[in-house]
Short mmCIF file of C-alpha atoms in Angstrom, two decimals:
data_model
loop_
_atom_site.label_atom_id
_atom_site.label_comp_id
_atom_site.label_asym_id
_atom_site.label_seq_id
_atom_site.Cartn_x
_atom_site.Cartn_y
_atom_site.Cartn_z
CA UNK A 1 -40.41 -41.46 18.58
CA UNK A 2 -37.41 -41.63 21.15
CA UNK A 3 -36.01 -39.04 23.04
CA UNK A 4 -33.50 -38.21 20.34
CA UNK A 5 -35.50 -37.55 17.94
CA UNK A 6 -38.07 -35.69 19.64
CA UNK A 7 -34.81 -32.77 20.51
CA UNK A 8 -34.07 -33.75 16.58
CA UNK A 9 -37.36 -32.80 15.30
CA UNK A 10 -37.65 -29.72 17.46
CA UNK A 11 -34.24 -28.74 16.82
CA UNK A 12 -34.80 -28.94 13.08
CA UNK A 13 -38.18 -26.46 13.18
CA UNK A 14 -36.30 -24.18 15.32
CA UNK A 15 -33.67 -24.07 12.83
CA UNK A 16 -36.07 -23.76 9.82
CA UNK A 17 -38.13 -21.35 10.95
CA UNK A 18 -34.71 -19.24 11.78
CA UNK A 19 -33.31 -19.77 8.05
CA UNK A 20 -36.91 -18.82 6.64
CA UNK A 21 -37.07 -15.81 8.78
CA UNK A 22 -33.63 -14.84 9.87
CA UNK A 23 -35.41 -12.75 12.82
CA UNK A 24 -32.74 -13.34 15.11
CA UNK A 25 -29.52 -14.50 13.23
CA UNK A 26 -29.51 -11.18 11.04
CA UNK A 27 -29.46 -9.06 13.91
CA UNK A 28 -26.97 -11.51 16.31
CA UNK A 29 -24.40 -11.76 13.26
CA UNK A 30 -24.77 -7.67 12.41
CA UNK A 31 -24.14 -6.65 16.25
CA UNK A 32 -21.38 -8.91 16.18
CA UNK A 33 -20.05 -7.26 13.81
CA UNK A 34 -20.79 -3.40 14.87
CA UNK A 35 -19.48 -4.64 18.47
CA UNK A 36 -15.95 -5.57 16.79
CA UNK A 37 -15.97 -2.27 14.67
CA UNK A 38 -16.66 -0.22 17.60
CA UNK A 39 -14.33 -1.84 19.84
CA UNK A 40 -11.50 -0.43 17.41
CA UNK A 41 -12.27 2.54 17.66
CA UNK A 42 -12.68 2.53 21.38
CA UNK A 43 -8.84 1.68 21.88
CA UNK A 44 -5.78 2.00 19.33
CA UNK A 45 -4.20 -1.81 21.17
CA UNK A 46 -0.74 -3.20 20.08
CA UNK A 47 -0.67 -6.63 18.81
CA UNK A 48 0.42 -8.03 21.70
CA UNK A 49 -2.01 -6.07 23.85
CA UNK A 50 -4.84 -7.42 21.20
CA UNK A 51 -3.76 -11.02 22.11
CA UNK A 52 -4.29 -10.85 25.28
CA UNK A 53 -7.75 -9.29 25.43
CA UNK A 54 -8.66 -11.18 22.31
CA UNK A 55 -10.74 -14.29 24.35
CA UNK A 56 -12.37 -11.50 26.61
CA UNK A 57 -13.58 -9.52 23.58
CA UNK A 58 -15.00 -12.45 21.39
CA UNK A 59 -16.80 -13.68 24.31
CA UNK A 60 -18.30 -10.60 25.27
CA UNK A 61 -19.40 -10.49 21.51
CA UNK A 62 -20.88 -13.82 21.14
CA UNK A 63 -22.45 -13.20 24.86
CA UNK A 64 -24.01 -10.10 23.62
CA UNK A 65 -24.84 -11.26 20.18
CA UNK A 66 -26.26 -14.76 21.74
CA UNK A 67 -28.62 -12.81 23.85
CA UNK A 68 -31.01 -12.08 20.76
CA UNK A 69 -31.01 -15.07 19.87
CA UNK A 70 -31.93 -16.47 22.92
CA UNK A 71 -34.50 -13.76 23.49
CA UNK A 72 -36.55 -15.29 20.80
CA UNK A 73 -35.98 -18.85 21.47
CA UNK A 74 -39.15 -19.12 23.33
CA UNK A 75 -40.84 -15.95 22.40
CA UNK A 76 -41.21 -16.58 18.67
CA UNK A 77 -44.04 -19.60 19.49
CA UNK A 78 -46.15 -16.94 22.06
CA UNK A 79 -47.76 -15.72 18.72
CA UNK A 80 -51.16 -17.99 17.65
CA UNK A 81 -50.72 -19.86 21.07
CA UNK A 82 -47.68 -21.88 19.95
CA UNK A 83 -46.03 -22.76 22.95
CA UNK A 84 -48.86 -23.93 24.36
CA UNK A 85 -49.19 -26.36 21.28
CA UNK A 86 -45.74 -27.29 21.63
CA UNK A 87 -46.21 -28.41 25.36
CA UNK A 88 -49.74 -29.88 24.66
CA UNK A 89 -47.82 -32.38 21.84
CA UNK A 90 -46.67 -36.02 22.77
CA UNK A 91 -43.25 -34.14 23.07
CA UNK A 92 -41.67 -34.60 26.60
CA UNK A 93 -40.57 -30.73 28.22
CA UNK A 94 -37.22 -32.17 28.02
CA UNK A 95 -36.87 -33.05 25.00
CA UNK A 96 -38.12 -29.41 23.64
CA UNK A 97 -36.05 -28.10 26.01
CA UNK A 98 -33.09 -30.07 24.57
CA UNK A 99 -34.25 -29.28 20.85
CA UNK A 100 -34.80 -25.77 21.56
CA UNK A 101 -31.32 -25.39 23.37
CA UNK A 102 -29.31 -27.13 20.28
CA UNK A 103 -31.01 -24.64 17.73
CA UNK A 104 -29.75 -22.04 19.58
CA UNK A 105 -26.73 -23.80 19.83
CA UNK A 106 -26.36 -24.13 16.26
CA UNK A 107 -27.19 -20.66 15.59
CA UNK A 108 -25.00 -19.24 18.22
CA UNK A 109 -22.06 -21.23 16.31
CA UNK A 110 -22.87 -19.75 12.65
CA UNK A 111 -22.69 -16.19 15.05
CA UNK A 112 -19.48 -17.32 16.30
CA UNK A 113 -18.19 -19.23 13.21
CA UNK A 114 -18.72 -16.08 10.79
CA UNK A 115 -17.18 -13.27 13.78
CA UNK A 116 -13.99 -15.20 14.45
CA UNK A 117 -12.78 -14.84 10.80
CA UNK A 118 -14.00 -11.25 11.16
CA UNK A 119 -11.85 -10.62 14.24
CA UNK A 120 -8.79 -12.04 12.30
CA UNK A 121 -9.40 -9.45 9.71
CA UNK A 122 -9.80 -6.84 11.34
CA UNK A 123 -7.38 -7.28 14.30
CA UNK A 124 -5.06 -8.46 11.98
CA UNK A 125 -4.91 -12.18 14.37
CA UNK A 126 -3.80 -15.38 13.61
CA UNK A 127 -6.69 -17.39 15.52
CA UNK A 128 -6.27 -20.53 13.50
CA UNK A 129 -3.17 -21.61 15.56
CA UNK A 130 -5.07 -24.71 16.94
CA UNK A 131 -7.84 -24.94 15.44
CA UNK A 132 -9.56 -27.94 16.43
CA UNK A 133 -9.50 -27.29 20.37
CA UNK A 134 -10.54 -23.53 19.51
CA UNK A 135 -13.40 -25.52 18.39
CA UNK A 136 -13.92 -27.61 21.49
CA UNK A 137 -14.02 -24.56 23.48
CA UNK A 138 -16.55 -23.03 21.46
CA UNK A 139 -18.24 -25.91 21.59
CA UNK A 140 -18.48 -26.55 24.95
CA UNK A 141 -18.83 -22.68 26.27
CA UNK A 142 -21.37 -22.03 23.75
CA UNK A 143 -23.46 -25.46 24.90
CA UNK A 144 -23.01 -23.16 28.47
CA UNK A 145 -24.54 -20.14 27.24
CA UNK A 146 -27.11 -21.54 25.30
CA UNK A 147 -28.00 -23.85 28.31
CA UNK A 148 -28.59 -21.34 30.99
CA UNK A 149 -30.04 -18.61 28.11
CA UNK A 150 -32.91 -21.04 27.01
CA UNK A 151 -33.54 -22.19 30.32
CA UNK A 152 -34.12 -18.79 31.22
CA UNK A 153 -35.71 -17.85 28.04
CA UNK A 154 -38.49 -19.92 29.08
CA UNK A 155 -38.47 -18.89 32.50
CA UNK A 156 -39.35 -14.71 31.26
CA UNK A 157 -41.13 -15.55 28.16
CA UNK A 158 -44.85 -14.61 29.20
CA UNK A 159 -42.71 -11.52 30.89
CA UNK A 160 -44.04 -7.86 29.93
CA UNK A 161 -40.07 -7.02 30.44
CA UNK A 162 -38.66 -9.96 28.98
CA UNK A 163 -36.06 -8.51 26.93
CA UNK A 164 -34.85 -6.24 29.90
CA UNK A 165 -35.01 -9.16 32.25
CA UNK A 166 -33.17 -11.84 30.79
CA UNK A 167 -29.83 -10.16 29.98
CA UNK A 168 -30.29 -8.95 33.81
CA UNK A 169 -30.29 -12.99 34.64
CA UNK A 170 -28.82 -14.80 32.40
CA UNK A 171 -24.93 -12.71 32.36
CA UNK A 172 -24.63 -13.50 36.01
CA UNK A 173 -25.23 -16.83 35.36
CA UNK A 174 -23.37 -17.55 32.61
CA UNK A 175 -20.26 -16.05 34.10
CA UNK A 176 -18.25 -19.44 34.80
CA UNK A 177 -18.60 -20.56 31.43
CA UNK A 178 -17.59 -16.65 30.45
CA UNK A 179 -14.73 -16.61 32.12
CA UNK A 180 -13.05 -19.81 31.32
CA UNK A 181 -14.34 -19.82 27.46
CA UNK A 182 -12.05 -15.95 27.74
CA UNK A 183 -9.42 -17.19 29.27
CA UNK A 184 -8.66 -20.51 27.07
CA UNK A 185 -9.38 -18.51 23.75
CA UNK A 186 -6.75 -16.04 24.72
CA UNK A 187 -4.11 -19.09 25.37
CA UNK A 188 -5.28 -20.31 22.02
CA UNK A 189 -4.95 -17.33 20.43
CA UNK A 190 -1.64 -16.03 22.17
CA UNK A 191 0.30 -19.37 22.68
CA UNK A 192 -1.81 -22.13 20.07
CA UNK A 193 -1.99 -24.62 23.14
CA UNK A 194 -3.62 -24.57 26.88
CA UNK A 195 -0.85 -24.33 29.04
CA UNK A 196 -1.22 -27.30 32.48
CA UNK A 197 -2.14 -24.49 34.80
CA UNK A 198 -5.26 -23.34 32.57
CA UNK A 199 -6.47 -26.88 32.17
CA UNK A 200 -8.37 -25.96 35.14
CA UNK A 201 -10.55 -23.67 33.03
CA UNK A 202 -11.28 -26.48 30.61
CA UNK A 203 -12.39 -28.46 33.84
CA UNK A 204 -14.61 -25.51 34.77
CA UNK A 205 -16.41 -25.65 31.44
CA UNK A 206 -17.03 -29.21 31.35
CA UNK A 207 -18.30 -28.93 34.93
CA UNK A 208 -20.28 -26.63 34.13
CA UNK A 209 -21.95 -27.50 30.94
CA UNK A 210 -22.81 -30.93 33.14
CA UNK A 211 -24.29 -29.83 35.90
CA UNK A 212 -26.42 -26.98 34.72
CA UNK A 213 -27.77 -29.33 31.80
CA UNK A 214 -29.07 -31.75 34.32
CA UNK A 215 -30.50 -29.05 36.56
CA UNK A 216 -32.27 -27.50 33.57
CA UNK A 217 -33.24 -30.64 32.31
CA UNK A 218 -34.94 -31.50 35.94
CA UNK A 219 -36.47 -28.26 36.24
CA UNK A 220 -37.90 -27.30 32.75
CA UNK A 221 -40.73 -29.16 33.70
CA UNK A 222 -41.95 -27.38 36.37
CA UNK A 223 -40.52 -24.46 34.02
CA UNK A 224 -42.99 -24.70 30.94
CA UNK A 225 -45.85 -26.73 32.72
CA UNK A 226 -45.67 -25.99 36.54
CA UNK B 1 -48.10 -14.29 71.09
CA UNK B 2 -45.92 -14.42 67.73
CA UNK B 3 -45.43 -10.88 67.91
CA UNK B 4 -44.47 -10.95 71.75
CA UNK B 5 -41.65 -13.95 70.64
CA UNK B 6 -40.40 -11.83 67.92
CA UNK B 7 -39.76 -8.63 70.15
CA UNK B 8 -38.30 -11.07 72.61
CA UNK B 9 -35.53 -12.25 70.03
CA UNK B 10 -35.07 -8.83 68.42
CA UNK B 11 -34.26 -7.46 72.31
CA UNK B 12 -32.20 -10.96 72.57
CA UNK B 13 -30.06 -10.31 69.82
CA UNK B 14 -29.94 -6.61 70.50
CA UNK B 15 -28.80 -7.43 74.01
CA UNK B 16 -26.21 -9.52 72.38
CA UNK B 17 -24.87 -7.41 69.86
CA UNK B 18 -24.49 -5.03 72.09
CA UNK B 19 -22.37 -7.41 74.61
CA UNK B 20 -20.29 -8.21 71.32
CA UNK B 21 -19.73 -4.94 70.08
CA UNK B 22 -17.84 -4.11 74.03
CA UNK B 23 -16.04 -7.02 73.89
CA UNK B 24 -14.94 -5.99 69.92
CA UNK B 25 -13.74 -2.72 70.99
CA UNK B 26 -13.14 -2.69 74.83
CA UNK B 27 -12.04 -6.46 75.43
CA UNK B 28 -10.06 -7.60 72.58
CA UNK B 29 -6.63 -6.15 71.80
CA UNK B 30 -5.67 -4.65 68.54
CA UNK B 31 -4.19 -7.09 66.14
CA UNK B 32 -0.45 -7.31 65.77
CA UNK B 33 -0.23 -6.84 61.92
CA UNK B 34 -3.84 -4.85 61.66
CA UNK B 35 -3.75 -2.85 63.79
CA UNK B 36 -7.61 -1.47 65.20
CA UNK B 37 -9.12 -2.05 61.91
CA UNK B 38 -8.86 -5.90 61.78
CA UNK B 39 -12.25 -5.42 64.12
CA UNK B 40 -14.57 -4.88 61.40
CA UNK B 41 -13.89 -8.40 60.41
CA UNK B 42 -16.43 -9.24 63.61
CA UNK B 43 -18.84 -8.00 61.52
CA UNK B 44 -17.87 -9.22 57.94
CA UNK B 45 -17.23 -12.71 58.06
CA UNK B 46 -20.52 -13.05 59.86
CA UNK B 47 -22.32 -11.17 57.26
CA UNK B 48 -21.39 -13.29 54.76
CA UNK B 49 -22.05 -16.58 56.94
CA UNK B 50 -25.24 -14.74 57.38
CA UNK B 51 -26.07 -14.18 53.87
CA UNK B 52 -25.03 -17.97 52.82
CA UNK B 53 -27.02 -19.62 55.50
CA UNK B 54 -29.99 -16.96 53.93
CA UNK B 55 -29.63 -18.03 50.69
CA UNK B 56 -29.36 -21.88 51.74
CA UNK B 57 -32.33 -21.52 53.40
CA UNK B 58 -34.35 -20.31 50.67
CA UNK B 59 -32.79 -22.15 48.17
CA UNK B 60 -34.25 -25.14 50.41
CA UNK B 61 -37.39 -23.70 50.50
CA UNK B 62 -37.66 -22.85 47.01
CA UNK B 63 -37.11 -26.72 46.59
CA UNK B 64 -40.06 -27.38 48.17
CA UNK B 65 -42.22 -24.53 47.03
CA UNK B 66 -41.74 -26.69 43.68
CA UNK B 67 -42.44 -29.97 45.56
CA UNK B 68 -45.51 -28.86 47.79
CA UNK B 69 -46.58 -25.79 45.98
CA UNK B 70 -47.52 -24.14 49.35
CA UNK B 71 -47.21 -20.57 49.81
CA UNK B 72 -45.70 -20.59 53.00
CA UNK B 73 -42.38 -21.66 51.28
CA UNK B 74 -42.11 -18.91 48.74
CA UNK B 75 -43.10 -16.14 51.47
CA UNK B 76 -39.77 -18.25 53.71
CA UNK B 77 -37.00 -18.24 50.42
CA UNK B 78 -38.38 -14.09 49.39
CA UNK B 79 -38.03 -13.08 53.27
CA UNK B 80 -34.61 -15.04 53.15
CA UNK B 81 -33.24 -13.98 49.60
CA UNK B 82 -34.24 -9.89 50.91
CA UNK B 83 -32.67 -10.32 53.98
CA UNK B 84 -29.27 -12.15 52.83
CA UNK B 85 -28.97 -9.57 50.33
CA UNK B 86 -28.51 -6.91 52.84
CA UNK B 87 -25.81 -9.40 54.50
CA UNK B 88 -24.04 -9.34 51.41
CA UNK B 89 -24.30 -5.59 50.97
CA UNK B 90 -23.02 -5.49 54.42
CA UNK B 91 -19.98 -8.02 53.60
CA UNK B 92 -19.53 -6.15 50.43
CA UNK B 93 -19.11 -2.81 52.33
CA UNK B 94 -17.29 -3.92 55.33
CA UNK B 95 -14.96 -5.79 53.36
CA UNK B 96 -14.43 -2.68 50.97
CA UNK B 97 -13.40 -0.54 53.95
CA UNK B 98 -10.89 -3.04 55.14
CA UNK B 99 -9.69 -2.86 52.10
CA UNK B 100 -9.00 0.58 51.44
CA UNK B 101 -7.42 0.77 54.76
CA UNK B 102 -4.95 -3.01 54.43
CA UNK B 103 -4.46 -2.96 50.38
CA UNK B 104 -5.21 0.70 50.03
CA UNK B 105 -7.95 -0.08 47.66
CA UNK B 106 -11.57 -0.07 47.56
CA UNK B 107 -12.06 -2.97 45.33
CA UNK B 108 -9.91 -5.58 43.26
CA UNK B 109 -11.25 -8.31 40.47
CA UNK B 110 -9.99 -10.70 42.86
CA UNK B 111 -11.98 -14.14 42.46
CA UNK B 112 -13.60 -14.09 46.12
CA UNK B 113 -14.28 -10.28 45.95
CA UNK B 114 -15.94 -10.60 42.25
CA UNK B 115 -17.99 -13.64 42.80
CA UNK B 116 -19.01 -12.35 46.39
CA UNK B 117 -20.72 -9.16 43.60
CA UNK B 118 -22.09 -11.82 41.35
CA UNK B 119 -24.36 -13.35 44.42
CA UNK B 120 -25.20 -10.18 45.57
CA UNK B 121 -26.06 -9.04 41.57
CA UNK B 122 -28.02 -12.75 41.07
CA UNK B 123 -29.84 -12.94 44.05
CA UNK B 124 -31.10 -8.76 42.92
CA UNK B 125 -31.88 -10.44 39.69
CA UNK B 126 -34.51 -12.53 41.87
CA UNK B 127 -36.24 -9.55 43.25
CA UNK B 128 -36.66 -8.25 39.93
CA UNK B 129 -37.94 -11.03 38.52
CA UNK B 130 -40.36 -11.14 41.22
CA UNK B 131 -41.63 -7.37 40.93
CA UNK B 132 -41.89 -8.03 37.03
CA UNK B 133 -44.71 -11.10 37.06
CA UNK B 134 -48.27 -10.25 38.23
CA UNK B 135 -49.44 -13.83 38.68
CA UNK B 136 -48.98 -14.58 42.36
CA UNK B 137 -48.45 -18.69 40.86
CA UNK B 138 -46.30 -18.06 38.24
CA UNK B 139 -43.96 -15.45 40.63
CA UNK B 140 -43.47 -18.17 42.99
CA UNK B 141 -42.63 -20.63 40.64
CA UNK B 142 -40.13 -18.86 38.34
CA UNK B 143 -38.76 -17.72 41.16
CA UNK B 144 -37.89 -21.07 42.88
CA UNK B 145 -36.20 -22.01 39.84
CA UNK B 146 -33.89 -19.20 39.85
CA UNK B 147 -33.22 -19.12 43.69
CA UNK B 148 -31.71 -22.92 42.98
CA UNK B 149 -29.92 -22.05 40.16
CA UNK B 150 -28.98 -18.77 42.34
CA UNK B 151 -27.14 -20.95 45.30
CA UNK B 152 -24.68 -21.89 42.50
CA UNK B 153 -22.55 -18.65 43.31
CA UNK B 154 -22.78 -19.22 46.73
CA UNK B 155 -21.51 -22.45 46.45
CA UNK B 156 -18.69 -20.92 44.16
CA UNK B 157 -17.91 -17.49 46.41
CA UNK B 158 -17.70 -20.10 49.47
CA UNK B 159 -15.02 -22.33 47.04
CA UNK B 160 -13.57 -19.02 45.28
CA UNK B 161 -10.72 -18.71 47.74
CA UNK B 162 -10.11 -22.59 47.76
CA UNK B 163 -10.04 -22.94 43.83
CA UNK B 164 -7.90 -19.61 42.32
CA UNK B 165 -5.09 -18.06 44.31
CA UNK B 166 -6.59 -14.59 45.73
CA UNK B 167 -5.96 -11.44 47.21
CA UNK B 168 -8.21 -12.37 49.42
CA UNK B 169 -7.26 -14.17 52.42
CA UNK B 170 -6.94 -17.61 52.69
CA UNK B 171 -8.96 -19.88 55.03
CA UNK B 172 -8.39 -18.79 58.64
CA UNK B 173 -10.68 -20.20 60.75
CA UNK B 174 -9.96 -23.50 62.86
CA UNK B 175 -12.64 -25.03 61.81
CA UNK B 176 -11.08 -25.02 58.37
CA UNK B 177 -7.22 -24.72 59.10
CA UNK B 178 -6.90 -26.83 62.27
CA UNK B 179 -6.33 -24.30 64.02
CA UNK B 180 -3.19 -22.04 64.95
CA UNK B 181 -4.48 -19.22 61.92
CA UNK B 182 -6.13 -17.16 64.76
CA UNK B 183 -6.61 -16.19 68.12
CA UNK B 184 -8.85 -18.70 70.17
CA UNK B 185 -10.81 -15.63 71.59
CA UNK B 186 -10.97 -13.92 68.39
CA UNK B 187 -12.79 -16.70 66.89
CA UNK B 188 -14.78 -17.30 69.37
CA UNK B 189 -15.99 -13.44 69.60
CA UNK B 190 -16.15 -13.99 65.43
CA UNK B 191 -18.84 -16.87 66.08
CA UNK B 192 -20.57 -15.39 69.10
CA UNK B 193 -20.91 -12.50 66.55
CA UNK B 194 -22.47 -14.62 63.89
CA UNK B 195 -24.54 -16.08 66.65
CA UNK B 196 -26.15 -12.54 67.02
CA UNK B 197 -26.39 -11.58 63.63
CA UNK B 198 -28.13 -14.90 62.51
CA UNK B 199 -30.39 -14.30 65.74
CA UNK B 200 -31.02 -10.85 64.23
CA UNK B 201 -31.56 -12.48 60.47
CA UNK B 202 -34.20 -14.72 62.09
CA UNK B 203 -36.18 -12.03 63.31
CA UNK B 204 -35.92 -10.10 60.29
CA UNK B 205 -36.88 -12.50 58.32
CA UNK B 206 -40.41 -13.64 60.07
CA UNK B 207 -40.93 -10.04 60.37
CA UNK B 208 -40.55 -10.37 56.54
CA UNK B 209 -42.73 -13.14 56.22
CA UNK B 210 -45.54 -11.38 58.17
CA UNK B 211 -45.47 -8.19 55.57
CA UNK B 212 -45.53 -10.80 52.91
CA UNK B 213 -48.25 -12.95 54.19
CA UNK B 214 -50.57 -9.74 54.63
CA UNK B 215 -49.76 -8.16 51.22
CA UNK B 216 -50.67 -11.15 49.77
CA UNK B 217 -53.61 -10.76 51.79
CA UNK B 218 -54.12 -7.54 50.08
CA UNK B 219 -53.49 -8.89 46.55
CA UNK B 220 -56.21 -11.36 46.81
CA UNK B 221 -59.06 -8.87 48.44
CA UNK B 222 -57.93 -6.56 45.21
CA UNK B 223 -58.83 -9.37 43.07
CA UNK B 224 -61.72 -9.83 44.58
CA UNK B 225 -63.20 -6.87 44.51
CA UNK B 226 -61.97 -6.14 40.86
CA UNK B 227 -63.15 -9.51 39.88
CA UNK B 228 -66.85 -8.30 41.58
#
């Protein structure tokens, strides 16, 4: 088996086991939804106002919402010794890092993919103005967050305060990606294009999805095994 | 003879700071724009120069904690991660009061200002982790890992005024500029200032190593005797 699909293979249990269960994608896609209820009733916003806080409030959504999924990313193999299966197999750290990381990908996207039609609803938005690079934002600030959240996720997993301490961690961290993913959703949403002065943002991202993947990758290692 | 080295540099860098602070307030003249207040920049920018040479320091040493797995270099990045994150309290605070007095603010989600609170928040986030993992192994090497992922926000508070336009002000030292931003004996009392302070960081800092070097000490005897 390659490297490829070793990530494939763990990917694909990760995902299975989710879809059999639904532990974690339940509860992400419900508070997702409670946050967006709430948050109309916490402000009466014009349209226009609602465009331009429209990236800042999905993101803090699919931050919040990603957090319990990545909470169980490596917590759900502590019961019968799992994990410790899982690092004793022929399976390089990296590439269950890598699997584990694009479940939570993929599950952070169904989050994402069944809110933003939810926020259009309710807000009464047109967010389908460019679709395809709302997409590649997603994409790319959601392979961020899921990044630094299942790095960390491994990092507290054998923590008695795990599910205090990695919201404490991983936010901080995850702020770059944050901040551009917010401010390129609200261009897409207010404008349907990124403007040349917020390409910088889409710079950011990519930056940032690159060099925290190969520091995570280089470190899970010494992460899971030590 | 450690202990007689380390009073001699805490009375060195006393002595210092205390030549510094009559020069700041005796020697120098008021600013033309500032006024008196620009003074408490003496003490700001070298808190934060303080606080990034900290955190490079045991962002090094967390390196090769994971390399060498000795102690010694997890007791050097803690002691250096504690002790830069009171320099970045003290940049947070000083810079807050200049502030209020120049923008009349406290506090603005400028880029500088908000990533300077995301190091200080991060680098927290380390000494909680720490308190929350009883294994003496495990704490040292969880820890490592997030002290180098940590030094990312230094890198990008350093860069924050460089990469977004900010309230903040711009680059003004020479060694930046080229010169011709500030007042040759300004600067120079600025880096005679961080001169002291980093004197006063080392010191802290071994005396922080020392308490951490004996507690662990203490760990191991209450393992032993719990263990017998």
């Amino acid at each position: 088996m390659n490297f490829v699909s070793q990530t494939l293979t763990v990917a694909g249990k990760d995902i299975r086991s989710e879809i059999r269960t639904k532990e974690s994608l339940n509860a992400a896609i419900s508070f997702a939804i409670v946050i967006l209820v709430i948050f109309s009733f916490a402000v009466d916003p014009s349209a226009e106002q609602i465009k331009e806080m429209s990236g800042g409030l999905l993101w803090i959504v699919f931050a919040f919402a990603g957090a319990l999924i990545l909470n169980r990313s490596f917590a759900r193999e502590l019961g019968n010794d799992c994990l410790d299966a899982l690092i004793c197999s022929p399976v390089p750290s990296a590439a269950l890092f890598t699997g584990k990381a694009a479940a939570n990908f993929v599950l952070l996207m169904v989050v994402e993919a069944v809110s933003l039609p939810i926020f259009g609803v309710l807000y009464n938005m047109q967010w389908m103005r460019d679709p395809a690079t709302l997409a590649a934002v997603c994409m790319l600030a959601t392979w961020g967050i899921t990044i630094i959240g299942t790095v960390f996720s491994a990092l507290t997993v054998n923590l008695r305060l795990r599910e205090l301490m990695l919201p404490v961690l991983i936010y901080p961290m995850m702020i770059p990606a944050l901040m551009a993913a917010m401010r390129l959703t609200t261009v897409l949403i207010s404008e349907g294009t990124i403007p040349a002065d917020d390409i910088i943002w889409l710079r950011l991202l990519v930056g940032f999805d690159i060099i925290f993947t190969a520091l995570s990758v280089m470190l899970i290692d010494t992460v899971l095994i030590g | 003879m450690r202990q007689n080295v380390l009073i001699g540099l805490a009375l060195l860098a006393g002595l210092w700071l205390a030549r510094n602070l009559y020069v700041i307030f005796l020697g120098l003249p008021d600013e033309a724009a500032q006024g008196a207040i620009y003074r408490i920049m003496f003490f700001h920018v070298p808190s934060w120069f303080t606080c990034f040479t900290a955190f490079f320091v045991a962002g090094i040493s967390s390196m090769l904690y994971l390399g060498k797995k000795s102690t010694m270099y997890d007791t050097l990045a803690v002691s250096a991660v504690e002790v830069g994150v009171v320099f970045t309290i003290i940049g947070l605070v000083t810079g807050s009061i200049w502030g209020r007095i120049i923008w009349g603010i406290w506090w603005t989600w400028d880029p500088r200002l908000t990533w300077a609170l995301i190091t200080c928040i991060v680098y927290s986030g380390y000494l909680m982790l720490r308190r929350a993992i009883d294994d003496p192994t495990a704490r040292a090497k969880n820890s490592a890992v997030l002290c180098i992922f940590a030094f990312a926000s230094v890198v990008i508070t350093y860069k924050a005024i460089d990469w977004w336009r900010t309230q903040h002000p711009g680059p003004v030292l020479s060694i930046r500029t080229g010169g011709g931003n500030m007042d040759p004996a300004m600067e120079a009392m600025l880096f005679s200032n961080w001169g002291a302070l980093l004197l006063l960081c080392i010191v802290l800092v071994a005396v922080r190593m020392k308490q951490e070097d004996t507690s662990r000490e203490v760990e191991s005897l209450r393992r032993y005797a719990h263990a017998a």
